Every structure is written in structure tokens, then in C-alpha cells.
PDB file of C-alpha atoms in Angstrom:
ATOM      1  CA  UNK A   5       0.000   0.000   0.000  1.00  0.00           C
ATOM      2  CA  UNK A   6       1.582   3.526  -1.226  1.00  0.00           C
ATOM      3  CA  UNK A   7       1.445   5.983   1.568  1.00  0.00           C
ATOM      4  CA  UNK A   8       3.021   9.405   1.405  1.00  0.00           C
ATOM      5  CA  UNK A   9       2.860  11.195   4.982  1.00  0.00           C
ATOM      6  CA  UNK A  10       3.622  14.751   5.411  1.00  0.00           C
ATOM      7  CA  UNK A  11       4.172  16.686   8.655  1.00  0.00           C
ATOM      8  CA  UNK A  12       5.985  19.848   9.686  1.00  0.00           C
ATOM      9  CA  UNK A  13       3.429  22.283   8.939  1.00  0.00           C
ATOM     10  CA  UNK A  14       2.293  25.217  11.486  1.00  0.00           C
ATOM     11  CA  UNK A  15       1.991  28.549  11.845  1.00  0.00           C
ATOM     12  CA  UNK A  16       4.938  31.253  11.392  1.00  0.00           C
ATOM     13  CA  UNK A  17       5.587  34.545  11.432  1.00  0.00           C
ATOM     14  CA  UNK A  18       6.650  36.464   8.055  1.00  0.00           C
ATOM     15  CA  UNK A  19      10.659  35.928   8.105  1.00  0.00           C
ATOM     16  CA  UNK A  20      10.854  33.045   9.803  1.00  0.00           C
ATOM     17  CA  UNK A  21      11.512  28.986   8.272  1.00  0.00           C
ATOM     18  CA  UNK A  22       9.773  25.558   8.617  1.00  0.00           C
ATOM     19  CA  UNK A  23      10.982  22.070   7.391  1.00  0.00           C
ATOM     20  CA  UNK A  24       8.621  19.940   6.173  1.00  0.00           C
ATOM     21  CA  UNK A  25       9.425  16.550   5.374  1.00  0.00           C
ATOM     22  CA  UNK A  26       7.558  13.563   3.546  1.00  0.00           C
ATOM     23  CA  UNK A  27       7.627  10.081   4.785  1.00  0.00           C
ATOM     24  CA  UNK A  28       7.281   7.376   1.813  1.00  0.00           C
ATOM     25  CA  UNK A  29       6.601   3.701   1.788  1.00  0.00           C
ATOM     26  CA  UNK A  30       5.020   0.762  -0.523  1.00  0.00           C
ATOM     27  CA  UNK A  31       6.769   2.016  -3.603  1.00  0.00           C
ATOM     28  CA  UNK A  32      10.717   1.403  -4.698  1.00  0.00           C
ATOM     29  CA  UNK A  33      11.138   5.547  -3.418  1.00  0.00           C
ATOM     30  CA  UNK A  34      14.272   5.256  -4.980  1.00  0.00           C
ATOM     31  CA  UNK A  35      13.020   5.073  -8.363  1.00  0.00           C
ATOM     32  CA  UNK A  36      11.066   8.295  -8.123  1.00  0.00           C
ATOM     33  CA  UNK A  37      10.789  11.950  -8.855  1.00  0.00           C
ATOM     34  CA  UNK A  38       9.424  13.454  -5.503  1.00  0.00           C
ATOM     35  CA  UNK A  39       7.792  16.952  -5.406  1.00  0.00           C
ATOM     36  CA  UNK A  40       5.996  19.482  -2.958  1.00  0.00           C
ATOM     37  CA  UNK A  41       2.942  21.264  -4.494  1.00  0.00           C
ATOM     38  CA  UNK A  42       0.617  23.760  -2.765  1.00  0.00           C
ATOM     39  CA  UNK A  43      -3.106  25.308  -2.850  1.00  0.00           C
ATOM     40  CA  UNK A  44      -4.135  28.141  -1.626  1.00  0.00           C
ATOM     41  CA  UNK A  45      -7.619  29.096  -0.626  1.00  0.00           C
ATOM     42  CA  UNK A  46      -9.215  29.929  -3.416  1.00  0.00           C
ATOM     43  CA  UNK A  47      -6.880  28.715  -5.976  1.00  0.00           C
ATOM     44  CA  UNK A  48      -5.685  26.200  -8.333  1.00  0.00           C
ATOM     45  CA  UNK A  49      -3.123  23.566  -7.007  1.00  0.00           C
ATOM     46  CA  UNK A  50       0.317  24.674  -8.084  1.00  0.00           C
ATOM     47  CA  UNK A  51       3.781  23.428  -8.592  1.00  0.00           C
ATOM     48  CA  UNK A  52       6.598  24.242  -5.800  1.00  0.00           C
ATOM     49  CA  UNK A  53       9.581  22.284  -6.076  1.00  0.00           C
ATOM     50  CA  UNK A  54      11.025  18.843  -7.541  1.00  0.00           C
ATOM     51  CA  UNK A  55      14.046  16.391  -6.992  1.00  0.00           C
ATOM     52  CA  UNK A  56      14.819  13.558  -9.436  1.00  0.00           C
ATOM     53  CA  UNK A  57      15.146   9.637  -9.209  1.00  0.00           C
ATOM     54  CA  UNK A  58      18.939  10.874 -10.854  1.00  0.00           C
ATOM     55  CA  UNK A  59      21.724  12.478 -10.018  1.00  0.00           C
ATOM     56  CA  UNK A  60      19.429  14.540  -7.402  1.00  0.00           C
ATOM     57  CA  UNK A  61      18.487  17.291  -9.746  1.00  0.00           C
ATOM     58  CA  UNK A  62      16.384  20.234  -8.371  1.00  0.00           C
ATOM     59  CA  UNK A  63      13.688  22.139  -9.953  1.00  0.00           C
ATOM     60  CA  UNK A  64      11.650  25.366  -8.190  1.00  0.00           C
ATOM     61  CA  UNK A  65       9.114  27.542  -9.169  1.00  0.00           C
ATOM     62  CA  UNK A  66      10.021  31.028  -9.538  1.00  0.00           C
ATOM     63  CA  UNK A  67       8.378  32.237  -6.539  1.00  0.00           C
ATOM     64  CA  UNK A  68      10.284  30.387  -3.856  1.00  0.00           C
ATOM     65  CA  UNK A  69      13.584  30.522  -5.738  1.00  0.00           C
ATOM     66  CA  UNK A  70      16.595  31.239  -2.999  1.00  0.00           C
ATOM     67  CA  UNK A  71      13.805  30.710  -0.144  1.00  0.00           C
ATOM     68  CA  UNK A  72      13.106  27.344  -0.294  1.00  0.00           C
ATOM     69  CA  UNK A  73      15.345  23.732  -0.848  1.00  0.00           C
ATOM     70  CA  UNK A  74      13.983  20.192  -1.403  1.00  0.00           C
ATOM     71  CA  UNK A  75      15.938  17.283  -0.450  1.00  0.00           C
ATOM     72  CA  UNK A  76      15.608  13.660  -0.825  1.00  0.00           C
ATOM     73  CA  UNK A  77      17.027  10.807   1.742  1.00  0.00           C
ATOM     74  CA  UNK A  78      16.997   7.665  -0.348  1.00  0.00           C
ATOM     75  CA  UNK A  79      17.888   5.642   2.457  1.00  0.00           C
ATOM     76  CA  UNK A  80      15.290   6.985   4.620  1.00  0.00           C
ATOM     77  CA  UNK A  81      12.485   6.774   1.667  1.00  0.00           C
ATOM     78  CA  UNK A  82      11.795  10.717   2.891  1.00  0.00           C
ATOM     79  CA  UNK A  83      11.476  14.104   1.376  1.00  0.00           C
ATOM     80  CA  UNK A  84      12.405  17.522   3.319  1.00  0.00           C
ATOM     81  CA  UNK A  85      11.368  21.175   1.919  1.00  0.00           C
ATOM     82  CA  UNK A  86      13.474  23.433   4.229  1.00  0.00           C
ATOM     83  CA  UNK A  87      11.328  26.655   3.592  1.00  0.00           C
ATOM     84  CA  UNK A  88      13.371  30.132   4.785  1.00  0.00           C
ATOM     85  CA  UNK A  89      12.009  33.915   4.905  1.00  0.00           C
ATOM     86  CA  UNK A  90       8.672  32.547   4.474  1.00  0.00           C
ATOM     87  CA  UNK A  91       6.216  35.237   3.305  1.00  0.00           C
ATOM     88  CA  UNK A  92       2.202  35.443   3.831  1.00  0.00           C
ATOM     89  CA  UNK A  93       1.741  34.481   0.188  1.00  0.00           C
ATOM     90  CA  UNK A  94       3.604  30.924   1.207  1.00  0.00           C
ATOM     91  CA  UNK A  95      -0.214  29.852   3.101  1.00  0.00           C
ATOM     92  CA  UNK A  96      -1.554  27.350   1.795  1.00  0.00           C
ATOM     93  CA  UNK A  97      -1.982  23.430   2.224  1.00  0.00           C
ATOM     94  CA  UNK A  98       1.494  21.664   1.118  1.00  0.00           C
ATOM     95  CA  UNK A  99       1.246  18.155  -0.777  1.00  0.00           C
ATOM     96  CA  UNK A 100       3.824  15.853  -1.347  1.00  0.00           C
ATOM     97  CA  UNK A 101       3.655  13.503  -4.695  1.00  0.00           C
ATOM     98  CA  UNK A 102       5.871  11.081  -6.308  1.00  0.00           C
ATOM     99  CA  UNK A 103       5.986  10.000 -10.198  1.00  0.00           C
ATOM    100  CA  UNK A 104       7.882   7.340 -11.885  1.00  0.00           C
ATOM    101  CA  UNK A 105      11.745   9.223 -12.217  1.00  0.00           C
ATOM    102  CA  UNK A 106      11.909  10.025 -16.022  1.00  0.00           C
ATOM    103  CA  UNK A 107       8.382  10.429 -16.804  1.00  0.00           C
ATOM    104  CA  UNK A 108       6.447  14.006 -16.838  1.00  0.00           C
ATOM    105  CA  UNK A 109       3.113  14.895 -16.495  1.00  0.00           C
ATOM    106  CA  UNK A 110       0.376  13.605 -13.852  1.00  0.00           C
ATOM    107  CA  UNK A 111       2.133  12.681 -10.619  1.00  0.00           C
ATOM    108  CA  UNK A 112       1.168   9.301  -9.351  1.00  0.00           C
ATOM    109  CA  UNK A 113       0.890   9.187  -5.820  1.00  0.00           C
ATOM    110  CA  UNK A 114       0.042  12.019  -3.580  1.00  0.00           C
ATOM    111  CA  UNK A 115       0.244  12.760   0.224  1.00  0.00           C
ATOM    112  CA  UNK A 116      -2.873  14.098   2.195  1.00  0.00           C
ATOM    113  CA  UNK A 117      -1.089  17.338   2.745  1.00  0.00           C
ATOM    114  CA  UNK A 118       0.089  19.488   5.467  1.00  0.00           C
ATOM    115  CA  UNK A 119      -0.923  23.280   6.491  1.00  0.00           C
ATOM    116  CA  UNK A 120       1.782  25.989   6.522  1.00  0.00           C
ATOM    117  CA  UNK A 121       0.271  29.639   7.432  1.00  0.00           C
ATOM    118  CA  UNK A 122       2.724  32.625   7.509  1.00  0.00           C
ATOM    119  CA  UNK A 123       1.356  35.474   9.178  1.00  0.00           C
ATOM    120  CA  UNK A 124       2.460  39.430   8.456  1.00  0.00           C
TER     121      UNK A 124
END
């Protein structure tokens, strides 16, 4: 049975960091892309930050470029977003999803997320 678990979400002040990590298991976690998405209230779920199956490549949205890094611990089948200088427009509900490393598109297993609020 594919589970992804997220936790480390909470409430923070504007400036200030939170780590949130993503436990994995029933898949080879190895073997996959892993990813943090978010929605907002109000808006459509969007795309935050990658790492690959391969040589550990990193991908970010614009938005949370120099803010934020996601990290992958293959031996520990988990997933950390260290988020710093968090900003009010960071609130939302945080997801973390894994596809098959090499493929693109739809992602094929997805966490039941985790809320992050930064207040101003």
C-alpha cells in the first residue's frame, strides 16, 4: 500500500523557516521523482519544487527561488522542503507527490497534505 505522509506544517511569522518533510513507503522511493505542491484558498493547485530519481536534480518555481530547498534521503524513503524567509503568500496546504523518475506529467501518488500559514 503507497502511503506518502507529510508533517511539519504550522503557523509562522513572516521571516521566519519551517521544514517539512515527507515520509514514503510501498513504492521502490528510490526510483522516483518526488515533489511538494501547494493550494491556496481559493486557488488552483500549483507546482513548488522537484528532486529527481537521478543524479538529485532540483527544480523550483520562480516564486520560492533562494527561499526554499527540497531534499531527498533515499535511504530513509523521505522528502524535506526546508522553507526560509517565508512570506504570507507561502499559506496554503502543502502536498507531497511522487511520479515514476523520467516520466512528466500527472504525478502518481500524492500525500494528504500538510498546512503551513505565515502570518504578516
Amino acid at each position: 500500500q503507497v502511503q506518502l505522509v507529510e508533517s511539519g506544517g504550522g503557523l509562522v511569522q513572516a521571516g521566519g523557516s519551517l521544514r517539512l518533510s515527507c515520509a514514503a513507503s510501498g513504492f521502490t522511493f528510490s526510483t522516483y521523482d518526488m515533489g511538494w505542491f501547494r493550494q491556496a484558498p481559493g486557488k488552483e493547485r500549483e507546482f513548488v519544487a522537484r528532486v529527481s530519481s537521478t543524479f538529485d536534480s532540483t527544480y523550483y518555481t520562480d516564486s520560492v527561488k533562494g527561499r526554499f530547498t527540497i531534499s531527498r534521503d533515499n535511504a530513509r524513503n523521505s522528502v524535506l522542503l526546508q522553507m526560509n524567509n517565508l512570506k504570507p503568500e507561502d499559506t496554503a496546504v502543502y502536498y507531497c507527490a511522487a511520479r515514476r523518475g523520467g516520466s512528466a506529467g500527472e504525478y502518481d501518488f500524492w500525500g494528504q497534505g500538510t498546512q503551513v500559514t505565515v502570518s504578516s
